[in-house]
XYZ file of C-alpha atoms in Angstrom:
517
model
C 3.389 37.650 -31.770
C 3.634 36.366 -35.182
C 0.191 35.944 -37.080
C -0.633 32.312 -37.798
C -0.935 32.800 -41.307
C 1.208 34.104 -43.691
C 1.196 36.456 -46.327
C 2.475 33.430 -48.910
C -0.532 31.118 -47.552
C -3.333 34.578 -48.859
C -1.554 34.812 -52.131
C -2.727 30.864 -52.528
C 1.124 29.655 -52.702
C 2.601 26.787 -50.633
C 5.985 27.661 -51.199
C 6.852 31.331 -52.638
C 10.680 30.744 -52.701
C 11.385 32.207 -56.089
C 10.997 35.834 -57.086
C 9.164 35.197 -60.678
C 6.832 32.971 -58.534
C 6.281 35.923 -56.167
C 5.769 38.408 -59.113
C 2.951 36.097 -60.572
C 1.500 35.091 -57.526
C 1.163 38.774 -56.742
C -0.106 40.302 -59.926
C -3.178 37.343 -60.023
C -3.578 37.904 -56.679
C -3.355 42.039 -56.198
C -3.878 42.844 -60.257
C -4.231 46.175 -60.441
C -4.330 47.663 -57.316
C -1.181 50.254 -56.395
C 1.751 48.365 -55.845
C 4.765 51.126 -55.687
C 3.827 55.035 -56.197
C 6.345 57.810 -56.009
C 5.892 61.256 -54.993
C 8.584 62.840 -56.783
C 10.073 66.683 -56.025
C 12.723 67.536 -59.523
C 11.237 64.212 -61.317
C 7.602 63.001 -62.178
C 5.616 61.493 -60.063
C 4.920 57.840 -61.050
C 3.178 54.540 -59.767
C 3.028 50.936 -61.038
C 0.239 48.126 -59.465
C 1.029 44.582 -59.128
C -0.041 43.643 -62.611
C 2.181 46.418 -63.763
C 5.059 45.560 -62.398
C 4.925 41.956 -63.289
C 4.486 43.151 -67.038
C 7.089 45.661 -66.747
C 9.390 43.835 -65.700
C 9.143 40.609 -68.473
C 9.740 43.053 -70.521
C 13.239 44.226 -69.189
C 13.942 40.933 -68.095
C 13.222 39.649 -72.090
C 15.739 42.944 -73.013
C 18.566 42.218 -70.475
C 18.077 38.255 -71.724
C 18.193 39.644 -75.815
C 21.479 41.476 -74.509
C 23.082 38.094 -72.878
C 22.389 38.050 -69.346
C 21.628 35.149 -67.882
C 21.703 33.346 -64.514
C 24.698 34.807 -62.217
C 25.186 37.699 -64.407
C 25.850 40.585 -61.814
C 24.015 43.403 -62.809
C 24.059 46.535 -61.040
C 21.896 49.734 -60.927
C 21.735 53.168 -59.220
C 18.274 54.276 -58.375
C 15.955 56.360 -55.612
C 12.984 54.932 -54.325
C 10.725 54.426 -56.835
C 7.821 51.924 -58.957
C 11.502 51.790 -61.719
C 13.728 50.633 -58.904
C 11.116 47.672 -58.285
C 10.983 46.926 -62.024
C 14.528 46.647 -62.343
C 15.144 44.622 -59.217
C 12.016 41.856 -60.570
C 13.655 41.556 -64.343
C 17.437 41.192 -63.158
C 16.075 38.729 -60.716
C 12.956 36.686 -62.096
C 16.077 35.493 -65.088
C 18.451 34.108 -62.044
C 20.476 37.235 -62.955
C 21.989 38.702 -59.221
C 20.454 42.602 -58.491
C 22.790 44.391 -57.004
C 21.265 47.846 -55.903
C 24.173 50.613 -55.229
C 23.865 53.904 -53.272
C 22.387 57.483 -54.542
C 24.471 58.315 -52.094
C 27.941 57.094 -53.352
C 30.307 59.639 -54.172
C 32.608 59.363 -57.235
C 35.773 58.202 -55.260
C 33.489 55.398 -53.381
C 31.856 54.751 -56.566
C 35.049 53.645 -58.600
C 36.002 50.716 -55.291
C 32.019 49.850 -55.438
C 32.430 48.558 -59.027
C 35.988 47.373 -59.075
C 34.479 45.147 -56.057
C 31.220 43.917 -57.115
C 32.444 43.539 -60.495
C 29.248 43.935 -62.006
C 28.490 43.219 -66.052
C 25.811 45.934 -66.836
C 24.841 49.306 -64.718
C 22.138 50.742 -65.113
C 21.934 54.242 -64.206
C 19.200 56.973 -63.343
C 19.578 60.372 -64.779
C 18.413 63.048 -62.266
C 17.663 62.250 -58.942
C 17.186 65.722 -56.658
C 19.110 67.674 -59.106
C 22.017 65.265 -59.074
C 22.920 64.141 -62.410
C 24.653 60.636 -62.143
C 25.634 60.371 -65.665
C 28.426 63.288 -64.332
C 28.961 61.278 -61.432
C 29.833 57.841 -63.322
C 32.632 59.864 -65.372
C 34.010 61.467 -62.427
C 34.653 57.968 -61.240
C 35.407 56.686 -64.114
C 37.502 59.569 -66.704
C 37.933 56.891 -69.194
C 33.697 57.352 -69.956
C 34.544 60.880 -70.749
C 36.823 60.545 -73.727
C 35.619 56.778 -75.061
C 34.377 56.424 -78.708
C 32.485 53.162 -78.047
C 29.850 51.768 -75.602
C 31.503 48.664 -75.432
C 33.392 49.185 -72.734
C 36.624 47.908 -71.379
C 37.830 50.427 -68.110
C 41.117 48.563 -65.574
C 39.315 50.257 -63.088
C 36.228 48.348 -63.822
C 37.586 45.732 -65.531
C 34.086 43.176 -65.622
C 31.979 46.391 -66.419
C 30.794 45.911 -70.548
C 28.109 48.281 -70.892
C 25.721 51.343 -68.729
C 22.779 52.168 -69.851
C 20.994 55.922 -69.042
C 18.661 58.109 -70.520
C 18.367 61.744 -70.790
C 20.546 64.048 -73.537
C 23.883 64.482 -74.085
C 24.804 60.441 -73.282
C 28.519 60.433 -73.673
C 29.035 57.914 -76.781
C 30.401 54.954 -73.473
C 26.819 55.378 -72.088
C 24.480 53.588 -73.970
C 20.364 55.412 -74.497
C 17.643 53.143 -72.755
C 16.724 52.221 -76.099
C 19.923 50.236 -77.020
C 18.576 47.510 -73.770
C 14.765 47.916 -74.544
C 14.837 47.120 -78.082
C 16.630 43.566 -77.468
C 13.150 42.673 -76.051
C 11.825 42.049 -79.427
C 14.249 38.879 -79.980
C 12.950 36.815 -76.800
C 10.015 35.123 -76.648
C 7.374 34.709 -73.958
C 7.915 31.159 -73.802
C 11.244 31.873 -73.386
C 11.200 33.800 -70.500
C 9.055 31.345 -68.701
C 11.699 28.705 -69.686
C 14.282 30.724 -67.963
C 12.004 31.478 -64.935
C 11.831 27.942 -64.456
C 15.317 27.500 -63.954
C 15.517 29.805 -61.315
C 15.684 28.182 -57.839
C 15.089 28.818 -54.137
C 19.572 28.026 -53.792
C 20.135 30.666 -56.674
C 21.801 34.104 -55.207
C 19.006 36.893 -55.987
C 20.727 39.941 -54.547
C 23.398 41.900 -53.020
C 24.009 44.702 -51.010
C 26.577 47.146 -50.686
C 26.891 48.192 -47.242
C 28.230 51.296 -46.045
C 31.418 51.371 -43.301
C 34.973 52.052 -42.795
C 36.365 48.882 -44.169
C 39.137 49.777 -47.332
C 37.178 47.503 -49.541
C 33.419 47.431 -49.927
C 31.820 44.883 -48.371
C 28.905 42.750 -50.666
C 26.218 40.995 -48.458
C 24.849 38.180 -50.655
C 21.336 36.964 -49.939
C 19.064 33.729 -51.993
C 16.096 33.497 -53.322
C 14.581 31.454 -50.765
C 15.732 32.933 -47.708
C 14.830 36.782 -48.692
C 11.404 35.443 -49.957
C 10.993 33.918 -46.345
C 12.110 36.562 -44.305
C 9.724 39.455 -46.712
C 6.907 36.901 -45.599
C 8.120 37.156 -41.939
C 8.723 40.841 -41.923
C 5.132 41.083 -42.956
C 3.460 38.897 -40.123
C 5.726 40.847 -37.580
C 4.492 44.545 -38.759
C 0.957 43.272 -39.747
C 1.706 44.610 -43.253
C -2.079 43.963 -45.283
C -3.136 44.207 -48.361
C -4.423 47.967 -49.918
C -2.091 49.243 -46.688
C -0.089 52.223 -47.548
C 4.031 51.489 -46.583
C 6.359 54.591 -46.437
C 9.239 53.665 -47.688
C 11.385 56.202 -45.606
C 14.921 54.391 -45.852
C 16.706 53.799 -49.021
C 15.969 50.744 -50.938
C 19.666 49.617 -51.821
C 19.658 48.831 -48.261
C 18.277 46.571 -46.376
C 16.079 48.907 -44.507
C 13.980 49.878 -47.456
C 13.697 46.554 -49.769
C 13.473 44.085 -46.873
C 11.919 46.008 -44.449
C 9.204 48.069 -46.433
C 9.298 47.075 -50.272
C 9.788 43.226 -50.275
C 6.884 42.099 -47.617
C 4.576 44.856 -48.897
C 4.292 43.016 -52.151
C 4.108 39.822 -50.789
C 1.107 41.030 -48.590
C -0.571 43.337 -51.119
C 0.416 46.941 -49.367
C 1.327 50.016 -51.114
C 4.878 51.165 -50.876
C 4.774 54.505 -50.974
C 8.305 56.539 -51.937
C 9.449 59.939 -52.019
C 12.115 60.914 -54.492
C 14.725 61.655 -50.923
C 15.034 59.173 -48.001
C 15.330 61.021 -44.681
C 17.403 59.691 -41.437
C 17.161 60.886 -37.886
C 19.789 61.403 -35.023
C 16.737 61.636 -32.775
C 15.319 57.767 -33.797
C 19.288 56.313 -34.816
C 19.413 52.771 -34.459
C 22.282 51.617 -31.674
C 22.121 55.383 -30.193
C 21.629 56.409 -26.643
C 18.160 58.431 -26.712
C 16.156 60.935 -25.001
C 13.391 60.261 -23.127
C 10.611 61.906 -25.127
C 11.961 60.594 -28.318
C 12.100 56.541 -27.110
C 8.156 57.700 -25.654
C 7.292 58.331 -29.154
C 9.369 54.870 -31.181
C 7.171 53.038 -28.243
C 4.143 53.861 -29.810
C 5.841 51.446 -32.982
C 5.589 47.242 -32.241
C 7.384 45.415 -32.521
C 10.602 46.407 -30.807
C 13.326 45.480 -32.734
C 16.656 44.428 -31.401
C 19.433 43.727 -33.491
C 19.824 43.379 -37.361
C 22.284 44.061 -40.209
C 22.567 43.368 -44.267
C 23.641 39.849 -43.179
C 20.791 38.608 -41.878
C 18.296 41.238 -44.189
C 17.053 42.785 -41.171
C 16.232 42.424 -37.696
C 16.931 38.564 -36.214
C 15.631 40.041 -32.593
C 12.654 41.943 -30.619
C 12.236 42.969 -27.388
C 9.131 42.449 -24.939
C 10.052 46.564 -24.310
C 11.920 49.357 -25.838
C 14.720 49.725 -23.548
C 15.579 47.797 -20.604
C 17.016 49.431 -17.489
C 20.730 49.991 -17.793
C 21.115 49.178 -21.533
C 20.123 52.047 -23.599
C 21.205 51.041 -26.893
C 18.058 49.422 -28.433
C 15.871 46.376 -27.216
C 16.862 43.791 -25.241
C 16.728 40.241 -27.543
C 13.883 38.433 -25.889
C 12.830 36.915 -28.763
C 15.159 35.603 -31.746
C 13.741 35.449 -35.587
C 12.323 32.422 -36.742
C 15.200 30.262 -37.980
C 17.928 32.130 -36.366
C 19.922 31.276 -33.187
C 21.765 33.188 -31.344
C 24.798 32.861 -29.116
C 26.933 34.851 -26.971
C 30.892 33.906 -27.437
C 34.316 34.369 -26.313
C 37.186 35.266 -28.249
C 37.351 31.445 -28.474
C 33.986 31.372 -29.878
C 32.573 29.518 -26.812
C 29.371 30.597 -25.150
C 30.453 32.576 -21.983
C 27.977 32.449 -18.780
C 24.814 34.346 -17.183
C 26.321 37.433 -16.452
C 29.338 37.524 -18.597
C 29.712 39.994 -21.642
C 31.077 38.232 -25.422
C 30.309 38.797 -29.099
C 26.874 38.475 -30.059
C 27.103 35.939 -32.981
C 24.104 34.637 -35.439
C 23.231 31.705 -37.894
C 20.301 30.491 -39.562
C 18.260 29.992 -42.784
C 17.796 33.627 -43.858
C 22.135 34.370 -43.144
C 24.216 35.284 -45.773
C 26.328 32.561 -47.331
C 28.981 34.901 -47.515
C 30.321 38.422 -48.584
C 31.626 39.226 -52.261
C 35.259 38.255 -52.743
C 36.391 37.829 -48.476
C 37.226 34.173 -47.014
C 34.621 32.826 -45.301
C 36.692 32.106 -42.179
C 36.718 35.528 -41.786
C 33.832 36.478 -40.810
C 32.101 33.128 -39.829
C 33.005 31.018 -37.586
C 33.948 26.953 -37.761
C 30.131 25.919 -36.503
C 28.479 28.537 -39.135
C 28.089 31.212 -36.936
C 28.524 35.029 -38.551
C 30.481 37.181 -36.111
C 28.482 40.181 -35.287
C 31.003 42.508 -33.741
C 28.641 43.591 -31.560
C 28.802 43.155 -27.725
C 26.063 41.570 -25.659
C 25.605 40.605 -21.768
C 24.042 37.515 -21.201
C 21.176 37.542 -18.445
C 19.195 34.628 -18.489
C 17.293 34.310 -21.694
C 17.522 37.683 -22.493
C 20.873 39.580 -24.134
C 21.326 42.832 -23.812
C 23.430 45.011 -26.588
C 26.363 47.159 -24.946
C 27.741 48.562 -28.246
C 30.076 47.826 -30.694
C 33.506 46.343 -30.319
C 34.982 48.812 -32.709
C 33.513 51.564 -30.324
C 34.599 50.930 -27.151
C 37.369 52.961 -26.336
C 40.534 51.806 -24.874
C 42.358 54.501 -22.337
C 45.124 54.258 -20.345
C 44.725 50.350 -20.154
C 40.814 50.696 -19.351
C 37.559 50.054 -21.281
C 35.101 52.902 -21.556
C 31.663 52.156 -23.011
C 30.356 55.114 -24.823
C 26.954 53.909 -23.619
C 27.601 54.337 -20.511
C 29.118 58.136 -20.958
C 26.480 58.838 -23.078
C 23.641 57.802 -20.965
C 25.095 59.726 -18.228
C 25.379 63.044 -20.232
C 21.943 62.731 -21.250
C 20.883 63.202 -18.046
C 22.008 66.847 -18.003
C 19.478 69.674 -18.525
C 20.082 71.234 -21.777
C 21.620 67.853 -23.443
C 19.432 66.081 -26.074
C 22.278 63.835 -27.764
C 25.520 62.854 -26.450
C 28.272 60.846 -28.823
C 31.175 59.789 -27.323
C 34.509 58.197 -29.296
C 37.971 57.375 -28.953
C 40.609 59.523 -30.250
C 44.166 58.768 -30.977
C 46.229 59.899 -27.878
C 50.527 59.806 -27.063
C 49.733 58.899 -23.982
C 46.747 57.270 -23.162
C 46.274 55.193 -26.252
C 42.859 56.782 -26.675
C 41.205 59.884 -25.109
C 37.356 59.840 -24.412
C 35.985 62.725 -26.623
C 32.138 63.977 -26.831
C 30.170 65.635 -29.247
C 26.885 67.174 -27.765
C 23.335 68.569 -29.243
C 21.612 70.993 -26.902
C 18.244 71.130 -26.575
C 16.646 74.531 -28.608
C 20.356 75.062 -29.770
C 20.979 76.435 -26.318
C 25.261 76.792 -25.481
C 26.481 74.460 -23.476
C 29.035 75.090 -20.668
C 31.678 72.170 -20.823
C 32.547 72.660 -17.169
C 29.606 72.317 -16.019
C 29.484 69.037 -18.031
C 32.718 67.785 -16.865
C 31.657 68.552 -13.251
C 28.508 66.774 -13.753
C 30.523 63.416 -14.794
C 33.078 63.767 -12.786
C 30.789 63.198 -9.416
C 29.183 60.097 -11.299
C 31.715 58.232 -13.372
C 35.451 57.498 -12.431
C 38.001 60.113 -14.148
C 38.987 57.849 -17.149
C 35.761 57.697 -17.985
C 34.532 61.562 -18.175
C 35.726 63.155 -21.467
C 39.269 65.241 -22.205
C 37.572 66.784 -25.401
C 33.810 68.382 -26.163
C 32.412 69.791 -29.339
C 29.019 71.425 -29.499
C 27.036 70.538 -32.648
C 24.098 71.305 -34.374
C 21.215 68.585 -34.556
C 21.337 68.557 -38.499
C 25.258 68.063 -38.165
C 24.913 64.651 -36.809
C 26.486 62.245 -39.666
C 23.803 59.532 -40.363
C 24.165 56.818 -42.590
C 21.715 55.392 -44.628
C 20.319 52.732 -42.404
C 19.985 55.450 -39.730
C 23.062 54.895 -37.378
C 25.439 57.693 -36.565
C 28.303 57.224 -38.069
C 30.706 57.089 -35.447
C 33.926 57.092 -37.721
C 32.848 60.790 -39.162
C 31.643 61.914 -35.198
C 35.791 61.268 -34.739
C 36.852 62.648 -37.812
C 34.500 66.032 -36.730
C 36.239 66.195 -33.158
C 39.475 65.778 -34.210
C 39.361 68.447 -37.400
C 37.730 70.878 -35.058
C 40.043 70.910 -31.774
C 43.023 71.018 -34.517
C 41.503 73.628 -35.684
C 40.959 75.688 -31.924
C 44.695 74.853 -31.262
C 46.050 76.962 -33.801
């Protein structure tokens, strides 16, 4: 499926495994031709081409340089989709620096472990974004920027965090203007800058990503140079991205789904990525989700079928020769692995278990992760190099197929329930679009099978009916104790589109406390 040649091999370079040799290939290749536009709601609209960006960015990289960063520094920044959010990720990386893109969607509590964790150097902040202004956010996570005297900043809670930079009026005196950064661009030389491009190689860490979840600490995906480089050029053969193309850029960029998905190969291939000032997620296309019929009829119309992916291995490392295979209605089957992945399906030993038998779906290759931000290695890799997945796959043949989540399957009165396989069954009710079914804490049974349902044209449901529906198809542990009916727009997404289980749970529980009294 993928084309013979690559995007790299159009832009007339061998080997494009730095990003300041992608950002010159680019702007001699694409000059001025749109490279990022945004279509802005509360903001300005704005755009930047190819020569733009590569001129906007030596600038800020020839500022953040003047201001002492330099190769490793970790420098972080909060911004929506937008031609600014590619300038700042080219300058922090074309000097060796490491981007490290956090959420517009981070509240203040969240916000205060993200930077105690990444222990970032400099932040650089956007003012408004749809009415939010995240100079107020920053001090609600951080009081201390409230009541400082100084910019130069030393905060226990952050303790490697020296300076922010923002725009706008009424800075607080710990927020330093967009001026204080620009103006160190006068003290570094072209030359210079080229000098520290240079240095910058394929092994150097370019990124990383925050990704959302329920673990206590944030969890930091780091990525290379090289391997994000490769996999933007692979993306791009596998969607057919071309040059002059228009690219929505629908999912946020400080997430995988947006920068390596949408921003990343369309400026290796020439494409427009085009941005609105919101990202939008749906319940009706979530990733790992049981769906209904006439919403999988129209993602078919979308090649290829992706599988699998995650932050670890910046995207998708599978595809499917369909959308859904009979029986496993979670996303594609893997028939066909990334180029320079494998994958394996293991035991709790980490041995690969036989046709037929269900283990952890586990990954390696070029484009992996060398790790996550401050966590051993050993534990979340395994001795061969392996990254454990957590998700469950049954091997048939060459092809695995996905049965959810270990975290999700629910464990009740000494029995395994996939939600899957409740889901799927629910779904097949008149009046049911979505079905999402979790564990909750139970005395008795350990867990207790719980659903949340949408109806179709926000029709009521009767549980009974449900229940009696199940109960004729699925053995009794399996049907649920607990329903909630909710509203389609009620469905807890997260940014890379998946339901978020953990809040489905949370939802159930408050609201059946809340019926019992």
């Amino acid at each position: 499926m993928v084309e013979d040649e690559s995007p790299q091999a159009a832009l007339g370079a061998a080997r494009l495994d730095t990003f300041p040799k992608l950002l010159h290939a680019a702007a001699a290749a694409y000059g001025e031709e749109p490279a990022v536009v945004l279509h802005a709601e509360t903001i300005p609209d704005d755009a930047i081409s190819f020569s733009g960006l590569e001129r906007a960015s030596a600038e800020l990289a020839r500022a953040l340089l003047g201001r002492g960063v330099g190769k490793g520094c970790r420098i972080g920044f909060i911004y929506g989709n937008s031609p600014t959010f590619a300038v700042l990720l080219a300058a922090i990386a074309r000097i060796g620096a490491i981007a490290i893109p956090l959420s517009t969607l981070v509240k203040a509590d969240e916000l205060v472990r993200v930077l105690r964790q990444s222990d970032v150097h400099g932040l650089i902040v956007q003012r408004s974004l749809l009415g939010h202004d995240y100079v107020d956010r920053l001090c609600d996570a951080l009081p201390a920027l409230a009541n400082a005297t100084s910019a130069n900043l030393q905060i226990p809670d952050a303790p490697y965090l020296r300076w922010i930079v923002s725009d706008g009026a009424d800075l607080p005196a710990s927020i330093h203007p967009r001026s204080w950064l620009t103006d160190a661009a006068g003290g570094v030389s072209d030359a210079m800058l080229r000098a520290v491009e240079d240095a910058v190689h394929a092994t150097d860490q370019l990124l990383e990503i925050y990704t959302s979840g329920s673990m206590a600490a944030p969890k930091g995906v780091k990525h290379l140079h090289g391997p994000v480089l490769f996999r933007a050029d692979y993306i791009a053969r596998m969607t057919k991205r071309v040059r002059g193309q228009e690219a929505a850029a629908i999912l946020p960029m400080f997430w995988v789904g947006g920068l390596g998905i949408v921003l990343l190969p369309s400026l290796i291939s020439g494409a427009c990525t085009v941005c609105t000032e919101g990202t939008s997620t749906s319940s009706r296309h979530a990733m790992g989700s049981v769906l209904a019929a006439d919403d999988l009829a129209m993602m078919a119309q979308a090649t290829p079928y992706w599988a699998l992916g995650m932050s670890e291995t910046f995207g998708p490392y599978a595809y499917g020769d369909v959308l859904r295979a009979d029986g496993f209605p979670l996303c594609a089957p893997l028939d066909h692995i990334a180029e320079r992945y494998e994958v394996r399906v293991a035991d709790t030993d980490d041995r690969p278990v036989g046709d037929g038998e269900v283990g952890e779906i586990q990954v390696r290759g070029y484009a992996l992760t060398p790790g996550l931000h401050k966590f051993e290695r050993a534990d979340y890799f395994t001795a061969d190099g392996y990254y454990r997945t957590g998700d469950l796959g049954l091997l048939d043949g060459p092809r695995i197929h996905f049965v959810g989540r270990s975290g999700d399957m629910i464990k009740t009165s000494g029995s395994n329930v996939s939600p899957a396989e409740v889901e799927q069954e629910l779904m097949q009710i008149d009046g049911v679009q979505a079905a999402y079914v979790v564990g909750l804490p139970d005395a008795r049974r350990g867990e207790r099978v719980a659903a949340a349902i949408v109806s179709r044209d926000g029709t009521v449901l009767d549980f009974n009916d449900l229940d009696s529906h199940l109960r004729g198809r699925l053995s009794r542990y399996k049907t649920p104790q607990t329903y909630i009916q909710i509203a389609p727009h009620e469905v807890p997404m997260l940014p890379s589109n998946k339901v978020a289980r953990r809040l489905i749970r949370d939802m159930i529980a408050e609201r059946t406390a809340q019926e019992a009294v």
